[in-house]
CSV table of C-alpha atoms and ligand atoms in Angstrom, one decimal:
chain,number,residue,atom,x,y,z
A,1,UNK,CA,118.5,-107.6,-47.2
A,2,UNK,CA,118.3,-104.5,-45.8
A,3,UNK,CA,117.6,-104.1,-41.9
A,4,UNK,CA,114.2,-102.5,-41.4
A,5,UNK,CA,113.0,-101.0,-38.1
A,6,UNK,CA,109.4,-100.2,-36.9
A,7,UNK,CA,107.9,-98.0,-34.4
A,8,UNK,CA,104.3,-96.9,-33.5
A,9,UNK,CA,103.7,-93.2,-32.7
A,10,UNK,CA,101.3,-92.6,-29.7
A,11,UNK,CA,100.8,-88.7,-30.7
A,12,UNK,CA,101.6,-86.4,-33.4
A,13,UNK,CA,104.9,-85.1,-31.3
A,14,UNK,CA,105.7,-88.6,-30.7
A,15,UNK,CA,105.6,-89.2,-34.7
A,16,UNK,CA,107.7,-86.2,-35.4
A,17,UNK,CA,110.5,-87.0,-32.7
A,18,UNK,CA,110.5,-90.5,-33.9
A,19,UNK,CA,110.9,-89.5,-37.7
A,20,UNK,CA,113.7,-87.0,-36.9
A,21,UNK,CA,115.4,-89.4,-35.0
A,22,UNK,CA,116.4,-91.5,-38.3
A,23,UNK,CA,117.6,-89.7,-41.6
A,24,UNK,CA,115.9,-92.7,-43.5
A,25,UNK,CA,112.9,-92.9,-41.6
A,26,UNK,CA,109.2,-92.9,-43.3
A,27,UNK,CA,105.7,-92.4,-42.1
A,28,UNK,CA,103.7,-95.4,-42.6
A,29,UNK,CA,99.5,-95.2,-42.6
A,30,UNK,CA,97.8,-98.0,-44.9
A,31,UNK,CA,101.2,-99.2,-46.4
A,32,UNK,CA,99.7,-99.8,-49.6
A,33,UNK,CA,102.6,-97.8,-51.4
A,34,UNK,CA,105.5,-97.7,-48.8
A,35,UNK,CA,105.5,-101.5,-48.3
A,36,UNK,CA,105.2,-102.3,-52.1
A,37,UNK,CA,108.2,-99.8,-52.5
A,38,UNK,CA,110.1,-101.8,-49.9
A,39,UNK,CA,109.5,-104.9,-51.2
A,40,UNK,CA,110.9,-103.7,-55.0
A,41,UNK,CA,113.8,-102.2,-53.4
A,42,UNK,CA,113.0,-98.6,-54.4
A,43,UNK,CA,112.2,-97.3,-51.0
A,44,UNK,CA,115.2,-96.0,-49.2
A,45,UNK,CA,113.6,-96.3,-45.9
A,46,UNK,CA,115.2,-97.7,-42.9
A,47,UNK,CA,112.9,-97.1,-40.3
A,48,UNK,CA,109.0,-97.0,-40.4
A,49,UNK,CA,107.1,-94.5,-38.0
A,50,UNK,CA,103.7,-96.1,-37.4
A,51,UNK,CA,101.0,-93.2,-37.2
A,52,UNK,CA,98.1,-95.4,-37.5
A,53,UNK,CA,96.9,-94.2,-33.6
A,54,UNK,CA,97.0,-90.7,-34.6
A,55,UNK,CA,93.8,-88.5,-34.5
A,56,UNK,CA,94.0,-87.7,-38.1
A,57,UNK,CA,91.2,-89.7,-39.9
A,58,UNK,CA,88.1,-87.5,-39.8
A,59,UNK,CA,86.5,-85.6,-42.4
A,60,UNK,CA,84.9,-82.3,-41.1
A,61,UNK,CA,83.0,-79.7,-43.0
A,62,UNK,CA,84.5,-76.2,-42.8
A,63,UNK,CA,83.0,-73.0,-42.3
A,64,UNK,CA,83.2,-71.9,-45.9
A,65,UNK,CA,81.2,-74.6,-47.3
A,66,UNK,CA,84.5,-76.7,-48.0
A,67,UNK,CA,86.1,-79.8,-46.3
A,68,UNK,CA,88.9,-80.9,-44.3
A,69,UNK,CA,90.1,-84.3,-44.9
A,70,UNK,CA,92.7,-85.9,-42.4
A,71,UNK,CA,95.7,-87.5,-43.7
A,72,UNK,CA,94.7,-90.8,-42.1
A,73,UNK,CA,91.1,-91.1,-43.5
A,74,UNK,CA,90.8,-93.9,-45.7
A,75,UNK,CA,89.8,-93.7,-49.6
A,76,UNK,CA,86.7,-95.6,-48.9
A,77,UNK,CA,85.5,-93.7,-46.1
A,78,UNK,CA,86.0,-90.1,-47.6
A,79,UNK,CA,84.3,-91.4,-51.0
A,80,UNK,CA,81.2,-92.3,-48.8
A,81,UNK,CA,81.2,-89.2,-46.5
A,82,UNK,CA,77.8,-87.3,-47.2
A,83,UNK,CA,79.4,-84.1,-47.8
A,84,UNK,CA,81.8,-85.2,-50.1
A,85,UNK,CA,79.2,-87.2,-52.2
A,86,UNK,CA,76.7,-84.0,-52.6
A,87,UNK,CA,79.3,-81.2,-52.4
A,88,UNK,CA,82.4,-82.8,-54.4
A,89,UNK,CA,81.0,-85.7,-56.6
A,90,UNK,CA,83.9,-85.8,-58.3
A,91,UNK,CA,86.1,-86.7,-55.3
A,92,UNK,CA,84.1,-89.2,-54.4
A,93,UNK,CA,84.0,-90.7,-58.1
A,94,UNK,CA,87.9,-90.1,-58.5
A,95,UNK,CA,88.4,-92.1,-55.0
A,96,UNK,CA,85.9,-94.9,-56.2
A,97,UNK,CA,87.4,-95.4,-59.6
A,98,UNK,CA,90.8,-96.0,-58.0
A,99,UNK,CA,92.7,-99.1,-57.2
A,100,UNK,CA,90.5,-102.0,-55.5
A,101,UNK,CA,87.9,-102.1,-52.8
A,102,UNK,CA,90.7,-103.6,-50.5
A,103,UNK,CA,93.0,-101.0,-51.3
A,104,UNK,CA,90.5,-98.3,-51.0
A,105,UNK,CA,89.6,-99.8,-47.4
A,106,UNK,CA,93.5,-99.2,-46.5
A,107,UNK,CA,94.9,-96.5,-48.5
A,108,UNK,CA,95.1,-93.0,-46.6
A,109,UNK,CA,94.3,-89.9,-48.1
A,110,UNK,CA,98.2,-88.6,-47.1
A,111,UNK,CA,99.4,-91.7,-48.6
A,112,UNK,CA,97.5,-91.3,-51.8
A,113,UNK,CA,99.0,-87.8,-52.3
A,114,UNK,CA,102.7,-89.2,-51.7
A,115,UNK,CA,102.0,-92.1,-54.0
A,116,UNK,CA,105.1,-92.8,-56.7
A,117,UNK,CA,104.9,-92.9,-60.5
A,118,UNK,CA,103.8,-96.5,-61.7
A,119,UNK,CA,106.9,-96.2,-64.4
A,120,UNK,CA,107.8,-99.9,-64.9
A,121,UNK,CA,111.6,-98.8,-65.2
A,122,UNK,CA,111.5,-97.2,-61.8
A,123,UNK,CA,110.0,-100.2,-60.1
A,124,UNK,CA,112.1,-103.0,-62.1
A,125,UNK,CA,115.1,-101.9,-59.9
A,126,UNK,CA,117.6,-102.2,-63.0
A,127,UNK,CA,116.6,-100.1,-65.9
A,128,UNK,CA,118.4,-96.4,-66.0
A,129,UNK,CA,116.0,-94.4,-63.9
A,130,UNK,CA,116.7,-91.0,-62.7
A,131,UNK,CA,114.2,-90.9,-60.2
A,132,UNK,CA,115.6,-94.1,-58.5
A,133,UNK,CA,119.4,-93.3,-59.6
A,134,UNK,CA,120.0,-89.7,-60.4
A,135,UNK,CA,122.2,-89.3,-63.3
A,136,UNK,CA,121.4,-92.8,-64.4
A,137,UNK,CA,119.3,-91.7,-67.3
A,138,UNK,CA,115.9,-92.4,-68.3
A,139,UNK,CA,114.9,-95.7,-70.0
A,140,UNK,CA,111.4,-94.6,-70.8
A,141,UNK,CA,112.6,-92.0,-73.3
A,142,UNK,CA,113.2,-94.5,-76.0
A,143,UNK,CA,111.6,-97.4,-74.3
A,144,UNK,CA,108.0,-98.3,-74.1
A,145,UNK,CA,106.5,-95.2,-73.1
A,146,UNK,CA,102.4,-95.4,-74.3
A,147,UNK,CA,101.5,-94.7,-70.6
A,148,UNK,CA,103.6,-92.1,-69.8
A,149,UNK,CA,103.2,-88.1,-69.6
A,150,UNK,CA,102.9,-85.6,-72.1
A,151,UNK,CA,102.6,-82.6,-70.3
A,152,UNK,CA,105.4,-81.3,-67.7
A,153,UNK,CA,108.0,-83.6,-68.9
A,154,UNK,CA,111.9,-82.8,-69.0
A,155,UNK,CA,114.4,-84.8,-70.5
A,156,UNK,CA,115.2,-86.6,-67.4
A,157,UNK,CA,111.8,-87.7,-66.5
A,158,UNK,CA,108.5,-88.4,-68.6
A,159,UNK,CA,106.6,-90.5,-66.0
A,160,UNK,CA,103.1,-89.8,-65.0
A,161,UNK,CA,101.6,-89.1,-61.5
A,162,UNK,CA,99.3,-91.9,-60.6
A,163,UNK,CA,96.7,-90.4,-58.4
A,164,UNK,CA,93.1,-89.8,-59.3
A,165,UNK,CA,91.6,-87.9,-56.2
A,166,UNK,CA,94.7,-85.5,-56.6
A,167,UNK,CA,93.4,-84.4,-60.1
A,168,UNK,CA,90.4,-83.6,-58.4
A,169,UNK,CA,91.9,-81.8,-55.4
A,170,UNK,CA,94.3,-79.6,-57.9
A,171,UNK,CA,91.3,-78.5,-59.9
A,172,UNK,CA,89.6,-77.1,-56.7
A,173,UNK,CA,92.8,-75.5,-55.2
A,174,UNK,CA,92.8,-77.8,-52.3
A,175,UNK,CA,95.6,-76.9,-49.7
A,176,UNK,CA,98.1,-79.7,-48.1
A,177,UNK,CA,98.7,-79.0,-44.1
A,178,UNK,CA,101.7,-80.3,-42.9
A,179,UNK,CA,103.6,-80.4,-39.4
A,180,UNK,CA,107.3,-80.7,-39.1
A,181,UNK,CA,110.2,-79.7,-36.9
A,182,UNK,CA,109.8,-76.1,-38.0
A,183,UNK,CA,105.9,-76.1,-37.2
A,184,UNK,CA,102.8,-76.3,-39.3
A,185,UNK,CA,102.7,-75.5,-43.1
A,186,UNK,CA,100.0,-75.0,-45.7
A,187,UNK,CA,101.1,-75.8,-49.1
A,188,UNK,CA,98.8,-74.9,-52.2
A,189,UNK,CA,98.6,-78.7,-53.8
A,190,UNK,CA,99.5,-77.4,-57.1
A,191,UNK,CA,103.0,-76.6,-55.3
A,192,UNK,CA,102.7,-79.9,-53.5
A,193,UNK,CA,103.8,-81.8,-56.4
A,194,UNK,CA,107.1,-80.7,-58.4
A,195,UNK,CA,107.9,-81.0,-61.9
A,196,UNK,CA,110.8,-83.2,-62.4
A,197,UNK,CA,113.0,-80.6,-64.2
A,198,UNK,CA,116.7,-81.7,-63.7
A,199,UNK,CA,115.9,-83.3,-60.4
A,200,UNK,CA,113.0,-85.9,-61.0
A,201,UNK,CA,113.9,-87.6,-57.6
A,202,UNK,CA,112.5,-84.7,-55.3
A,203,UNK,CA,108.8,-85.0,-55.9
A,204,UNK,CA,107.5,-82.8,-53.2
A,205,UNK,CA,108.7,-79.9,-51.3
A,206,UNK,CA,108.6,-81.9,-47.8
A,207,UNK,CA,111.1,-83.3,-45.5
A,208,UNK,CA,111.2,-86.8,-44.5
A,209,UNK,CA,110.3,-86.1,-41.2
A,210,UNK,CA,107.5,-83.6,-41.9
A,211,UNK,CA,104.0,-84.9,-41.8
A,212,UNK,CA,101.2,-84.5,-43.6
A,213,UNK,CA,98.1,-84.1,-41.5
A,214,UNK,CA,95.2,-83.2,-43.8
A,215,UNK,CA,93.9,-81.5,-46.4
A,216,UNK,CA,91.7,-78.7,-47.0
A,217,UNK,CA,89.4,-78.1,-49.8
A,218,UNK,CA,87.8,-74.7,-50.1
A,219,UNK,CA,84.2,-74.2,-50.4
A,220,UNK,CA,83.4,-73.7,-54.1
A,221,UNK,CA,79.6,-73.9,-55.4
A,222,UNK,CA,80.6,-75.3,-58.8
A,223,UNK,CA,82.0,-78.5,-57.4
A,224,UNK,CA,78.4,-79.8,-56.9
A,225,UNK,CA,78.6,-80.3,-60.6
A,226,UNK,CA,82.1,-81.6,-60.5
A,227,UNK,CA,82.7,-84.6,-62.6
A,228,UNK,CA,85.5,-86.9,-63.0
A,229,UNK,CA,85.9,-88.7,-66.2
A,230,UNK,CA,88.7,-91.6,-66.4
A,231,UNK,CA,89.7,-93.4,-69.5
A,232,UNK,CA,91.5,-96.6,-68.8
A,233,UNK,CA,92.6,-99.8,-70.8
A,234,UNK,CA,90.0,-102.1,-68.6
A,235,UNK,CA,87.4,-101.0,-66.2
A,236,UNK,CA,88.7,-101.7,-62.9
A,237,UNK,CA,92.0,-101.8,-60.8
A,238,UNK,CA,93.8,-99.9,-63.6
A,239,UNK,CA,95.6,-96.2,-63.8
A,240,UNK,CA,94.4,-93.8,-65.9
A,241,UNK,CA,95.5,-93.0,-69.6
A,242,UNK,CA,93.7,-89.9,-69.4
A,243,UNK,CA,91.6,-88.4,-66.6
A,244,UNK,CA,89.8,-85.0,-66.4
A,245,UNK,CA,88.1,-83.3,-63.4
A,246,UNK,CA,85.7,-80.9,-64.6
A,247,UNK,CA,83.2,-78.4,-63.3
A,248,UNK,CA,81.3,-75.8,-65.1
A,249,UNK,CA,78.8,-72.7,-64.2
A,250,UNK,CA,77.0,-71.2,-67.4
A,251,UNK,CA,75.1,-68.2,-67.2
A,252,UNK,CA,73.0,-67.2,-70.3
A,253,UNK,CA,74.8,-69.7,-72.2
A,254,UNK,CA,78.2,-68.7,-71.4
A,255,UNK,CA,80.8,-70.0,-69.4
A,256,UNK,CA,80.8,-68.0,-65.9
A,257,UNK,CA,83.1,-70.3,-64.0
A,258,UNK,CA,85.2,-73.4,-64.9
A,259,UNK,CA,87.8,-75.9,-63.1
A,260,UNK,CA,89.6,-78.4,-65.2
A,261,UNK,CA,92.3,-80.5,-64.4
A,262,UNK,CA,93.6,-83.4,-65.9
A,263,UNK,CA,95.5,-87.0,-65.0
A,264,UNK,CA,97.4,-89.8,-66.8
A,265,UNK,CA,99.0,-86.9,-69.2
A,266,UNK,CA,101.0,-85.2,-66.7
A,267,UNK,CA,104.3,-85.5,-65.0
A,268,UNK,CA,101.9,-84.2,-61.8
A,269,UNK,CA,98.4,-83.6,-61.4
A,270,UNK,CA,97.5,-80.8,-64.4
A,271,UNK,CA,95.8,-77.9,-63.8
A,272,UNK,CA,94.9,-76.8,-67.2
A,273,UNK,CA,94.9,-73.1,-66.7
A,274,UNK,CA,95.1,-72.4,-70.0
A,275,UNK,CA,92.0,-74.1,-71.2
A,276,UNK,CA,90.3,-72.5,-68.4
A,277,UNK,CA,91.2,-69.1,-69.3
A,278,UNK,CA,90.2,-69.7,-73.0
A,279,UNK,CA,86.8,-70.8,-71.9
A,280,UNK,CA,85.6,-68.1,-69.4
A,281,UNK,CA,83.0,-65.8,-71.1
A,282,UNK,CA,82.8,-68.2,-74.4
A,283,UNK,CA,79.6,-70.3,-75.5
A,284,UNK,CA,79.3,-73.4,-73.0
A,285,UNK,CA,79.1,-75.8,-76.3
A,286,UNK,CA,81.4,-78.6,-77.5
A,287,UNK,CA,83.1,-76.0,-80.0
A,288,UNK,CA,84.5,-74.0,-77.1
A,289,UNK,CA,85.3,-77.1,-75.3
A,290,UNK,CA,87.2,-78.5,-78.0
A,291,UNK,CA,89.4,-75.2,-78.6
A,292,UNK,CA,90.0,-74.8,-74.8
A,293,UNK,CA,91.1,-78.5,-74.7
A,294,UNK,CA,93.6,-77.9,-78.1
A,295,UNK,CA,95.1,-75.0,-76.1
A,296,UNK,CA,96.3,-76.6,-73.2
A,297,UNK,CA,97.3,-79.8,-74.8
A,298,UNK,CA,99.6,-77.4,-77.2
A,299,UNK,CA,102.4,-77.8,-75.4
A,300,UNK,CA,102.2,-81.4,-75.4
A,301,UNK,CA,105.7,-83.6,-75.9
A,302,UNK,CA,105.0,-86.8,-77.0
A,303,UNK,CA,107.3,-90.0,-77.4
A,304,UNK,CA,107.0,-93.2,-79.5
A,305,UNK,CA,104.0,-94.8,-78.2
A,306,UNK,CA,101.7,-92.1,-76.4
A,307,UNK,CA,101.1,-89.5,-79.2
A,308,UNK,CA,97.6,-91.1,-79.0
A,309,UNK,CA,96.9,-89.3,-75.7
A,310,UNK,CA,96.9,-85.8,-77.4
A,311,UNK,CA,93.5,-86.3,-78.9
A,312,UNK,CA,92.3,-88.9,-76.4
A,313,UNK,CA,92.9,-86.1,-73.6
A,314,UNK,CA,90.9,-83.5,-75.7
A,315,UNK,CA,87.9,-85.6,-76.4
A,316,UNK,CA,87.8,-86.6,-72.6
A,317,UNK,CA,87.9,-82.6,-71.9
A,318,UNK,CA,85.1,-82.1,-74.2
A,319,UNK,CA,83.1,-85.1,-72.8
A,320,UNK,CA,83.5,-84.0,-68.9
A,321,UNK,CA,82.8,-80.5,-69.6
A,322,UNK,CA,79.5,-81.6,-71.4
A,323,UNK,CA,78.7,-83.9,-68.6
A,324,UNK,CA,79.1,-81.2,-66.0
A,325,UNK,CA,77.4,-78.6,-68.0
A,326,UNK,CA,74.2,-81.3,-68.3
A,327,UNK,CA,74.5,-82.2,-64.7
A,328,UNK,CA,75.5,-85.5,-65.1
A,329,UNK,CA,78.6,-87.8,-63.9
A,330,UNK,CA,79.8,-88.8,-67.5
B,401,LIG,FE1,112.3,-93.3,-64.1
B,401,LIG,FE2,111.0,-91.0,-64.7
B,401,LIG,FE3,112.2,-92.3,-66.6
B,401,LIG,FE4,110.7,-93.7,-65.5
B,401,LIG,S1,110.3,-91.9,-66.8
B,401,LIG,S2,112.4,-94.5,-65.9
B,401,LIG,S3,110.6,-92.7,-63.5
B,401,LIG,S4,113.2,-91.2,-65.1
């Protein structure tokens, strides 16, 4: 058994000092991810800095009509905040379709963004896994890869990112705010999630003692029509096989603006830039939606068991865009 120490920060500066003092420290919020990883022997943490007393749990309106979501805001609280429900229904929907009620009551937004893949080969502690033991190989490449990614993969890792709400935040160009020894930083959320490339063990461009303080979601009128569609093997407590965050603005029958991102298919929450570009100025009909989805999935790399995700993702994109166009959730 590996020794594990614990301290409780009284304010943000105290948290940073405590984290910096131990190279293998981690911040502890809801604990729904970190404690799991420690129990499974996957987390390298030797010291936990409890940050639950820090004033980072608020959800506030921004002057531009957007939101600031504190890193310690619990998923269930964010999902039910009126400003989120009214202006970003896809954020609320994605949160409510995540995990279980008990987990949503504990899990924080900051922790949600830092959660690690559910790839079973990472979590079994013994299979070759470049994320756990760099250079050891990837058991999923020739293993059972039905749930694995088809976009953004590398020969070193094909694991999917598991978050639902991150898919919506990527679609709306959220910004992750951090504070570390070098001061505050603002990271576009698309840059916060790294592709696996040759270093799948590096998942975010932040240091272990850099604290996520919150997420800014810019104001965007079409977000009021945003949809989150999640396709999974069972209707509760399950990760997405495919998910879609979509929002559409239509003028004179043509797509004037669109936001589109995919979950369950990418090694990171996947902003569908190519599909968005293919949609603007096109008729807002199912034929255009289908063509755009196909453009995005052109680069898919499939394994033995997950080729079905290519078609499933395209159908889900069409369904989500139709729902946003028609003003309903799905
Ligand atoms: Fe590890 Fe990634 Fe391969 Fe899963 S897909 S075994 S997380 S390297």
